[in-house]
Amino acid sequence: MEKPGEPAPQVIFETNPASYRHWSLKVDGELAFLTLKVTPFGGVSSELELKSNSYDLSVDVELADAVQRLRFTHPGVKCAVITSGHEKVFCAGANIYMLASSSHPFKVNFCKYTNETRLYLEDASENSGLRFLAACNGATAGGGYELALACDEIALTDDGSSTVSLPEVPLLAVLPGTGGLTRVVDKRKVRRDLADAFSTLAEGVKGKRAVQWGLVDAVIPRSKFVDGVLARARALAAGAPEVARGPGIQLEALEPKVSPGKVEYRHVTLAIDESSRIARLEVRAPAQDPPKSAEEALARGSAAWGIRAARELDDALLRLRFIHGDVGLVLLRTAGDRKKAHAAGELLAGPEKDAWILRETRLLWARVLRRLDVTAKSFFAVVDPTSCFAGPLFELLVAADRSFVLDQAQVGCRPGPLAGGLLPSWSGVSRLESRFFKDPARAQAVLAAGREGEIDAAAMDELGLCTVFADEIDFEEELRVAVEERASLSPDALTGMEASYRVVGPETMATKIFGRLSAWQNWIFIRPNATGEHGALTVYGKPERPKFDWRRT
Amino acid sequence: MEKPGEPAPQVIFETNPASYRHWSLKVDGELAFLTLKVTPFGGVSSELELKSNSYDLSVDVELADAVQRLRFTHPGVKCAVITSGHEKVFCAGANIYMLASSSHPFKVNFCKYTNETRLYLEDASENSGLRFLAACNGATAGGGYELALACDEIALTDDGSSTVSLPEVPLLAVLPGTGGLTRVVDKRKVRRDLADAFSTLAEGVKGKRAVQWGLVDAVIPRSKFVDGVLARARALAAGAPEVARGPGIQLEALEPKVSPGKVEYRHVTLAIDESSRIARLEVRAPAQDPPKSAEEALARGSAAWGIRAARELDDALLRLRFIHGDVGLVLLRTAGDRKKAHAAGELLAGPEKDAWILRETRLLWARVLRRLDVTAKSFFAVVDPTSCFAGPLFELLVAADRSFVLDQAQVGCRPGPLAGGLLPSWSGVSRLESRFFKDPARAQAVLAAGREGEIDAAAMDELGLCTVFADEIDFEEELRVAVEERASLSPDALTGMEASYRVVGPETMATKIFGRLSAWQNWIFIRPNATGEHGALTVYGKPERPKFDWRRT
């Protein structure tokens, strides 16, 4: 499993409905229908794959894209029904053979991505007035049930055989990888002893008992399933929060220019130095004046800097995770006109902030920045005279693990109104708040200074925005030493350390999933009982029984 | 590292001040002085061990005993000063050679135990009016600094060289194992970028900067250290909460009868079936009538059931963890007179509950039950006619992962006032609350029924206290099948699952430490980068440099 140097899979995160291979997206007024029918990956186990409607990363990439497009292109949709194109199976979760043959880093990144996608469903439900109904028209197992758990409601067909189940513990000796355990007890609030029984029952729970235990919201006889689902979907749509909606914009393709060691987007450049395992990620301010109103923003569509730069940064982060696994340290740089970046942020937080296009643009930035927060790389922000940590880009300064600030007149930054809580981290608090957890007045002081204008280098230091503050004589040397030192440390220990320090204060379901559940899962994935020669994941589907080291830790 | 079948170390958790090998405990009025001077374990690296004042499990067992005795034997103490008997070193943390040569299960159990001991310092500070001052009279590294972090205040000598440090990440490629990362940002609220810099700086931080960053509360010049510490200790004592105190009781030795497969205490029996990897843990109700007042309780001293049964259960749990690693499932049974157990609980929660002896007895039960909550074994409660889930023993029913209740007339239980929040779990909520997280009214209904009298089997089922409720015909068979099934599942997956389901709802510093930090640490401990042939922990102290697999996950 641990084979350093094996080539990384060339995964692509850009797609669009016309290219979907696994999902179909149908919009019908206030309702949308997302139907999963997985196209098998080919190979020996295709038939089994087809029957189980089980997914790999490409299935989740399409799902994430579909949800994004529902928000931007079909903002009039109030309820999306997630169902299966098969007769007797909703979804059996992640493809076990894919998982068993994947490297540990891929497994972890795969689960992280699917977790983000599930949390984005809940984000859309909470903030965009888009409810989700899982219409489980057949067996709903493992990751399939976890997908249902991320929806607002779960309806299960009552056909005498279809169950919901989390068979990971009994069958595979791993944990459900997509937040299942947390959602069962923390979201659906299933009694913990029943949750315990459920999660060790490979065959799952069906019918009335599934409702009694709180695992699903309703069971519907098979003959009435389609009508029953429609009725529930309409009820969910009717109860969806009243938010501004429409008319919707298309999301243009990003199509970055990819060359060895470099990915170039319009506003973002990702440069990789494989030998030093260091990346440089630069995000640039808008080149033209940002829109002055929601109407202007809408007219620019997805070509607007506010949308495009965020999507580019998102794509770059995913490439960093999946393609550049050896990179341990990312130097976060920004460039461009601070006034323009600040103006872009002011519009997103201004009097028109509830206009749907501005709300969705802001929510997009929040998601992308949270993607950064849970990326297992160190981030150092570098602030020099060309930097533009302003508007939404100010968050990159406070998202970074450290900031290196040059003591020079032209250096500055500009926190705007977005920084006051409109781009919350997964813990629900702003990055400024969690930075100044000891003294919230200091976060307020930074915001107040930002309201006055640009904060110069000396004031940045005084306000607590600099980890290292050095003049021209020392700056490059301090940065060089810190970078070399960071790149020399154990990647595992850094991941654990950053996962602790980036989540200060309150915990939420999301931080529980990324912190608690993912950490346990990381550990379990790597244990011989799961992935060793005789581990349950390794021998799954073979006649061999797994062999366990019984010591409990 | 993973060598199934290697003999478990025969650790003993009973000690007393006269037998301490590493600590001295001196009480002087309202102050106590706990001085660490580790007796080397012997072997080749003794000199280095001596110089570093580094600890193994036996050092922590004595510390836990000392804190327990301060509460029970010296309740008049308002501030305990923790310092070192060496000139230039406070404590360098866990002994690295011990750690590097330990099995993974031992490492994890060792860290869990030290974490509990640290949290008990904070528990004593919060609930027993016993403050702690870390008087760091020399180098304070790793677990040494984590011990200081668990104190209310940290004073560091200013001698030009002594630092506080967490060198685990840069030197050993593991995480600080005793809550250090969490306490740095969540308790001391150090700015996260400074925390990041601090935790990768092997040499640590000293002097004024240590104060500025919030890593210590004061630095005191070496020449004034003793007086300065005394002054701070007196100030802490003066500010200690006004709680009832004294006059103190001795804690008698438990001295269980240990035979193959069995440990017999006065009120507790632990029986181990090594072949099936199942333990039976029985706790019995008081045989005589429990005391009717605080005065009577005090007169009985540590022989009182309320104290003795809790201490016995605690010892049995530690034996389960450290000595019986292969045991995966514990059948929790109780026996005896429910009226007597209920009366014992009523006294602890009654009008005299703030009397020091009752308060400390209650806090002791709370700690022991929390020890059970974070024990990596499955617990099934078995309720039959002889059972006595009443008084503090009622908690065992709701602490269990599942409860098997026989449908028969003589079966019953009795939740008392203790169950309403006086024995909180690590998340701060009662076990009843977290069981009925969806509907707090149901927890109230259980408490209300308990106020009326014993709850019979049928009512237990109705109130939601039974995972399995079966009549005589089915009961034994249902239990047998569930037990066999549980014992067949992967121990790792069960640990991760239980760690998720046992902590429903709110998170606290303690749950962050046990859930988030410990999980990451488990994972990191087992990674080749730490414990592989060329891992940093393996090659520590050797001329070889560690070799890392650089992939970041």
Coordinates of C-alpha atoms in Angstrom, one line a residue, chain A residues 93-482:
Chain A
G93 CA -21.0 3.3 -1.5
A94 CA -17.4 3.5 -2.5
N95 CA -16.2 0.9 -4.8
I96 CA -14.3 -1.5 -2.5
Y97 CA -11.9 -2.8 -5.1
M98 CA -11.0 0.7 -6.1
L99 CA -10.4 1.5 -2.4
A100 CA -8.5 -1.7 -1.6
S101 CA -6.1 -1.1 -4.5
S102 CA -5.6 2.6 -3.7
S103 CA -2.6 4.1 -1.9
H104 CA -3.2 5.4 1.6
P105 CA -2.9 9.0 0.6
F106 CA -5.4 8.5 -2.2
K107 CA -7.8 6.8 0.2
V108 CA -7.6 9.7 2.6
N109 CA -7.9 12.4 -0.1
F110 CA -10.8 10.5 -1.6
C111 CA -12.6 10.5 1.7
K112 CA -11.8 14.1 2.3
Y113 CA -13.3 15.1 -1.0
T114 CA -16.4 13.1 -0.6
N115 CA -16.8 14.5 2.9
E116 CA -16.6 18.0 1.5
T117 CA -19.2 17.2 -1.2
R118 CA -21.6 15.9 1.5
L119 CA -21.0 19.0 3.6
Y120 CA -21.7 21.1 0.6
L121 CA -25.2 19.5 0.3
E122 CA -25.8 20.6 3.8
D123 CA -24.4 24.1 3.1
A124 CA -26.7 24.5 0.2
S125 CA -29.6 23.4 2.3
E126 CA -28.8 25.8 5.1
N127 CA -27.7 28.8 3.0
S128 CA -29.0 28.6 -0.5
G129 CA -32.6 27.4 0.2
L130 CA -31.9 24.1 -1.7
R131 CA -33.2 21.1 0.1
F132 CA -32.2 17.5 -0.7
L133 CA -34.3 14.4 -0.6
A134 CA -32.6 11.0 -0.7
A135 CA -35.1 8.7 -2.5
C136 CA -33.6 5.4 -1.7
N137 CA -35.3 3.1 -4.2
G138 CA -33.2 0.1 -3.3
A139 CA -30.3 -1.1 -1.1
T140 CA -28.6 1.8 0.5
A141 CA -25.3 0.7 1.9
G142 CA -22.2 2.3 3.3
G143 CA -21.3 5.4 1.4
G144 CA -24.7 5.2 -0.2
Y145 CA -26.3 5.6 3.2
E146 CA -23.8 8.3 4.0
L147 CA -24.9 10.2 0.9
A148 CA -28.5 9.9 2.1
L149 CA -27.5 11.1 5.6
A150 CA -26.2 14.3 4.1
C151 CA -29.7 15.0 2.7
D152 CA -32.4 16.8 4.6
E153 CA -34.7 13.7 4.4
I154 CA -34.4 10.1 3.6
A155 CA -37.2 8.0 2.1
L156 CA -36.6 4.3 1.7
T157 CA -38.6 1.9 -0.4
D158 CA -40.5 -0.7 1.5
D159 CA -40.2 -3.7 -0.7
G160 CA -39.5 -6.3 1.9
S161 CA -35.8 -6.4 1.3
S162 CA -34.2 -2.9 0.8
T163 CA -32.2 -1.8 3.8
V164 CA -30.1 1.0 4.9
S165 CA -26.7 -0.1 6.3
L166 CA -23.2 0.8 7.3
P167 CA -21.4 -2.5 6.8
E168 CA -17.9 -1.0 6.9
V169 CA -17.1 -2.2 10.5
P170 CA -18.4 -5.8 10.2
L171 CA -17.4 -6.4 6.5
L172 CA -14.3 -4.3 5.9
A173 CA -12.8 -3.5 9.3
V174 CA -12.7 0.2 8.5
L175 CA -15.0 3.1 9.5
P176 CA -17.6 4.5 7.2
G177 CA -15.5 7.2 5.5
T178 CA -17.9 9.9 4.8
G179 CA -19.2 11.2 8.1
G180 CA -21.6 8.4 8.6
L181 CA -21.0 7.7 12.3
T182 CA -21.1 11.4 13.2
R183 CA -24.3 12.0 11.3
V184 CA -26.1 9.0 12.7
V185 CA -25.7 10.3 16.3
D186 CA -25.1 14.0 15.9
K187 CA -27.4 14.9 13.0
R188 CA -30.1 12.3 13.1
K189 CA -29.5 11.8 16.8
V190 CA -30.1 8.1 16.8
R191 CA -29.8 6.6 20.3
R192 CA -26.2 5.6 20.7
D193 CA -26.8 2.0 21.6
L194 CA -29.1 1.5 18.6
A195 CA -26.4 3.3 16.5
D196 CA -23.9 0.8 17.8
A197 CA -26.1 -2.2 16.9
F198 CA -26.9 -0.7 13.5
S199 CA -23.3 -0.1 12.6
T200 CA -22.3 -3.7 13.3
L201 CA -25.2 -5.2 11.4
A202 CA -23.9 -6.0 7.9
E203 CA -27.3 -6.6 6.5
G204 CA -28.7 -3.3 7.8
V205 CA -32.2 -2.3 8.9
K206 CA -35.3 -2.0 6.8
G207 CA -38.9 -1.0 7.0
K208 CA -40.7 0.2 10.1
R209 CA -37.6 -0.4 12.3
A210 CA -35.5 1.9 10.2
V211 CA -38.1 4.6 10.9
Q212 CA -38.4 3.8 14.6
W213 CA -34.6 3.9 15.1
G214 CA -34.5 7.3 13.3
L215 CA -32.3 6.0 10.4
V216 CA -34.7 7.1 7.7
D217 CA -37.7 9.6 7.8
A218 CA -40.1 7.4 5.9
V219 CA -40.6 4.1 4.2
I220 CA -42.8 4.1 1.2
P221 CA -44.3 0.9 -0.4
R222 CA -42.6 0.2 -3.6
S223 CA -45.8 0.6 -5.7
K224 CA -46.3 4.1 -4.3
F225 CA -42.6 5.1 -4.2
V226 CA -42.5 7.5 -7.1
D227 CA -45.6 9.4 -6.0
G228 CA -44.6 9.4 -2.4
V229 CA -41.2 10.8 -3.2
L230 CA -42.7 13.5 -5.4
A231 CA -45.1 14.5 -2.6
R232 CA -42.2 14.7 -0.1
A233 CA -40.0 16.6 -2.5
R234 CA -42.8 19.2 -3.1
A235 CA -43.3 19.5 0.7
L236 CA -39.5 20.1 1.1
A237 CA -39.6 22.6 -1.7
A238 CA -42.5 24.4 -0.1
G239 CA -40.7 24.6 3.2
A240 CA -37.4 25.7 1.8
P241 CA -36.1 29.0 3.2
E242 CA -37.2 32.1 1.3
V243 CA -34.0 33.3 -0.3
A244 CA -33.3 35.4 -3.3
R245 CA -33.2 33.3 -6.4
G246 CA -32.3 33.4 -10.1
P247 CA -32.1 33.9 -12.9
G248 CA -29.0 31.7 -13.0
I249 CA -25.8 31.8 -14.9
Q250 CA -23.7 29.2 -16.8
L251 CA -20.4 28.2 -15.3
E252 CA -17.7 28.6 -17.9
A253 CA -14.9 26.1 -18.1
L254 CA -11.6 27.0 -16.4
E255 CA -9.3 25.2 -18.8
P256 CA -6.0 26.0 -17.2
K257 CA -2.8 25.8 -19.1
V258 CA -0.9 22.8 -17.7
S259 CA 2.8 22.5 -18.3
P260 CA 5.4 20.6 -16.3
G261 CA 5.6 22.1 -12.8
K262 CA 3.0 24.7 -13.6
V263 CA -0.7 25.2 -13.8
E264 CA -1.8 28.6 -15.1
Y265 CA -5.3 30.0 -14.7
R266 CA -6.5 33.5 -15.4
H267 CA -6.1 34.7 -11.8
V268 CA -4.2 31.9 -10.2
T269 CA -0.9 30.3 -10.8
L270 CA 0.3 27.1 -9.2
A271 CA 4.0 26.4 -9.5
I272 CA 5.5 23.2 -8.2
D273 CA 9.1 22.6 -7.4
E274 CA 9.1 18.8 -7.1
S275 CA 12.7 18.5 -5.9
S276 CA 12.2 20.8 -2.9
R277 CA 8.5 19.6 -2.4
I278 CA 7.4 23.2 -2.3
A279 CA 4.6 24.8 -4.2
R280 CA 3.9 28.5 -4.9
L281 CA 0.3 29.4 -5.1
E282 CA -0.4 32.9 -6.3
V283 CA -3.8 34.5 -6.5
R284 CA -4.2 37.8 -8.3
A285 CA -6.6 40.6 -7.7
P286 CA -9.1 41.6 -10.4
A287 CA -7.4 43.3 -13.3
Q288 CA -10.5 45.4 -14.1
D289 CA -12.7 47.3 -11.7
P290 CA -15.0 44.9 -10.0
P291 CA -18.8 45.2 -10.5
K292 CA -20.5 47.9 -8.5
S293 CA -23.8 46.2 -8.1
A294 CA -25.4 42.7 -8.0
E295 CA -26.8 43.5 -11.5
E296 CA -23.4 44.2 -12.9
A297 CA -22.0 41.1 -11.2
L298 CA -24.8 39.1 -12.8
A299 CA -24.1 40.6 -16.2
R300 CA -20.5 39.4 -16.0
G301 CA -21.6 35.9 -15.3
S302 CA -19.0 33.3 -14.3
A303 CA -16.3 35.3 -16.0
A304 CA -16.5 37.8 -13.0
W305 CA -13.3 37.7 -11.0
G306 CA -15.3 36.9 -7.8
I307 CA -16.5 33.6 -9.2
R308 CA -13.7 32.7 -11.5
A309 CA -10.8 33.3 -9.1
A310 CA -12.5 31.2 -6.4
R311 CA -13.1 28.3 -8.8
E312 CA -9.5 28.5 -10.0
L313 CA -8.2 28.5 -6.5
D314 CA -10.4 25.5 -5.7
D315 CA -9.2 23.6 -8.7
A316 CA -5.6 24.4 -7.8
L317 CA -6.1 23.1 -4.2
L318 CA -7.5 19.8 -5.5
R319 CA -4.6 19.4 -7.8
L320 CA -2.2 20.0 -4.9
R321 CA -4.0 17.3 -2.9
F322 CA -4.4 14.6 -5.6
I323 CA -1.6 15.2 -8.0
H324 CA 1.2 16.7 -6.0
G325 CA 1.2 14.5 -3.0
D326 CA 4.8 15.0 -2.2
V327 CA 4.4 18.7 -1.8
G328 CA 4.5 19.6 1.9
L329 CA 4.6 23.3 1.9
V330 CA 2.7 25.9 -0.1
L331 CA 3.8 29.5 -0.2
L332 CA 0.7 31.5 -0.5
R333 CA 1.2 34.7 -2.5
T334 CA -1.1 37.3 -3.8
A335 CA -0.6 40.1 -6.3
G336 CA -2.4 43.0 -7.8
D337 CA -4.4 46.1 -6.9
R338 CA -5.5 46.0 -3.2
K339 CA -8.2 48.6 -3.9
K340 CA -9.8 46.4 -6.5
A341 CA -9.7 43.3 -4.4
H342 CA -11.1 45.2 -1.5
A343 CA -13.9 46.6 -3.6
A344 CA -14.8 43.1 -4.7
G345 CA -15.0 42.1 -1.1
E346 CA -17.1 45.1 -0.2
L347 CA -19.7 44.3 -2.8
L348 CA -20.0 40.7 -1.5
A349 CA -20.5 42.0 2.1
G350 CA -22.4 45.2 1.2
P351 CA -26.0 46.3 1.3
E352 CA -26.9 44.0 -1.7
K353 CA -25.2 41.0 -0.1
D354 CA -28.4 38.9 -0.1
A355 CA -28.8 39.2 -3.8
W356 CA -28.5 35.6 -5.0
I357 CA -25.4 36.1 -7.2
L358 CA -23.5 37.8 -4.4
R359 CA -24.7 35.3 -1.8
E360 CA -23.6 32.4 -4.0
T361 CA -20.3 34.0 -4.8
R362 CA -19.6 34.6 -1.1
L363 CA -20.6 31.0 -0.2
L364 CA -18.3 29.8 -3.0
W365 CA -15.4 31.7 -1.4
A366 CA -16.3 30.3 2.0
R367 CA -16.2 26.7 0.6
V368 CA -13.0 27.2 -1.2
L369 CA -11.3 28.7 1.8
R370 CA -12.5 25.8 4.0
R371 CA -11.1 23.4 1.4
L372 CA -7.8 25.2 2.1
D373 CA -8.3 24.8 5.8
V374 CA -8.5 21.0 5.6
T375 CA -5.8 20.6 3.0
A376 CA -2.9 18.5 4.5
K377 CA -0.1 20.9 3.4
S378 CA 1.6 23.6 5.4
F379 CA 0.7 27.1 4.2
F380 CA 3.0 30.1 4.6
A381 CA 1.7 33.4 3.5
V382 CA 4.4 35.7 2.1
V383 CA 3.6 39.4 2.2
D384 CA 5.8 41.8 0.2
P385 CA 5.2 45.0 -1.7
T386 CA 3.4 43.4 -4.6
S387 CA 1.1 41.4 -2.3
C388 CA -2.7 41.9 -2.3
F389 CA -4.1 40.4 0.9
A390 CA -7.4 42.4 0.5
G391 CA -11.1 41.5 0.0
P392 CA -11.6 37.8 0.0
L393 CA -7.8 37.4 -0.5
F394 CA -7.3 38.7 3.1
E395 CA -8.5 35.4 4.3
L396 CA -5.5 33.7 2.8
L397 CA -3.3 35.6 5.2
V398 CA -5.2 34.4 8.3
A399 CA -5.8 30.9 6.9
A400 CA -2.0 30.4 6.6
D401 CA -0.2 28.5 9.3
R402 CA 2.3 31.4 9.4
S403 CA 2.7 34.8 7.8
F404 CA 6.0 36.3 6.8
V405 CA 5.8 40.0 6.4
L406 CA 8.4 42.3 5.0
D407 CA 9.0 45.5 7.0
Q408 CA 8.7 48.0 4.1
A409 CA 6.7 51.0 3.3
Q410 CA 4.7 49.6 0.3
V411 CA 3.7 46.5 2.2
G412 CA 0.1 46.4 3.5
C413 CA -3.1 44.5 3.7
R414 CA -6.8 45.3 3.9
P415 CA -9.2 43.2 5.9
G416 CA -12.7 44.1 4.7
P417 CA -16.2 43.4 6.0
L418 CA -16.0 39.8 4.7
A419 CA -13.4 39.0 7.4
G420 CA -15.9 39.7 10.2
G421 CA -17.6 36.4 9.9
L422 CA -19.0 36.1 6.4
L423 CA -16.5 33.5 5.4
P424 CA -16.6 31.2 8.4
S425 CA -14.3 28.3 8.8
W426 CA -15.7 24.8 9.4
S427 CA -15.9 25.5 13.2
G428 CA -18.4 28.3 12.4
V429 CA -16.1 31.1 13.6
S430 CA -14.1 33.5 11.4
R431 CA -10.4 32.9 10.9
L432 CA -9.7 36.2 12.6
E433 CA -11.7 35.1 15.7
S434 CA -9.9 31.8 15.9
R435 CA -6.5 33.6 15.5
F436 CA -7.4 35.9 18.4
F437 CA -9.2 33.3 20.5
K438 CA -7.7 34.7 23.7
D439 CA -8.8 38.2 23.1
P440 CA -11.7 38.9 20.7
A441 CA -11.1 42.6 21.0
R442 CA -7.9 42.1 18.9
A443 CA -9.9 40.7 16.1
Q444 CA -12.2 43.7 16.3
A445 CA -9.2 46.0 16.3
V446 CA -8.0 44.4 13.0
L447 CA -11.5 44.9 11.5
A448 CA -11.6 48.5 12.7
A449 CA -8.2 49.3 11.2
G450 CA -9.4 47.7 7.9
R451 CA -12.4 50.0 7.9
E452 CA -10.1 53.0 8.0
G453 CA -8.0 51.9 5.1
E454 CA -5.0 49.8 4.2
I455 CA -3.0 48.5 7.2
D456 CA 0.7 49.1 6.7
A457 CA 3.5 46.7 7.6
A458 CA 4.2 48.2 11.0
A459 CA 0.6 48.3 11.9
M460 CA 0.2 44.7 10.8
D461 CA 2.9 43.7 13.2
E462 CA 1.3 45.7 16.0
L463 CA -2.1 44.2 15.3
G464 CA -0.8 40.6 15.5
L465 CA -0.9 39.7 11.8
C466 CA 2.7 38.8 11.4
T467 CA 4.3 35.6 12.6
V468 CA 7.7 36.9 11.3
F469 CA 8.2 40.6 10.6
A470 CA 11.6 41.4 9.2
D471 CA 13.3 44.1 7.3
E472 CA 14.9 43.7 3.8
I473 CA 18.2 42.6 5.3
D474 CA 16.8 39.6 7.1
F475 CA 13.5 38.8 5.3
E476 CA 14.7 36.5 2.6
E477 CA 17.0 34.6 4.9
E478 CA 14.3 34.2 7.6
L479 CA 11.9 32.9 5.0
R480 CA 14.5 30.6 3.4
V481 CA 15.4 29.0 6.8
A482 CA 11.8 28.6 7.8

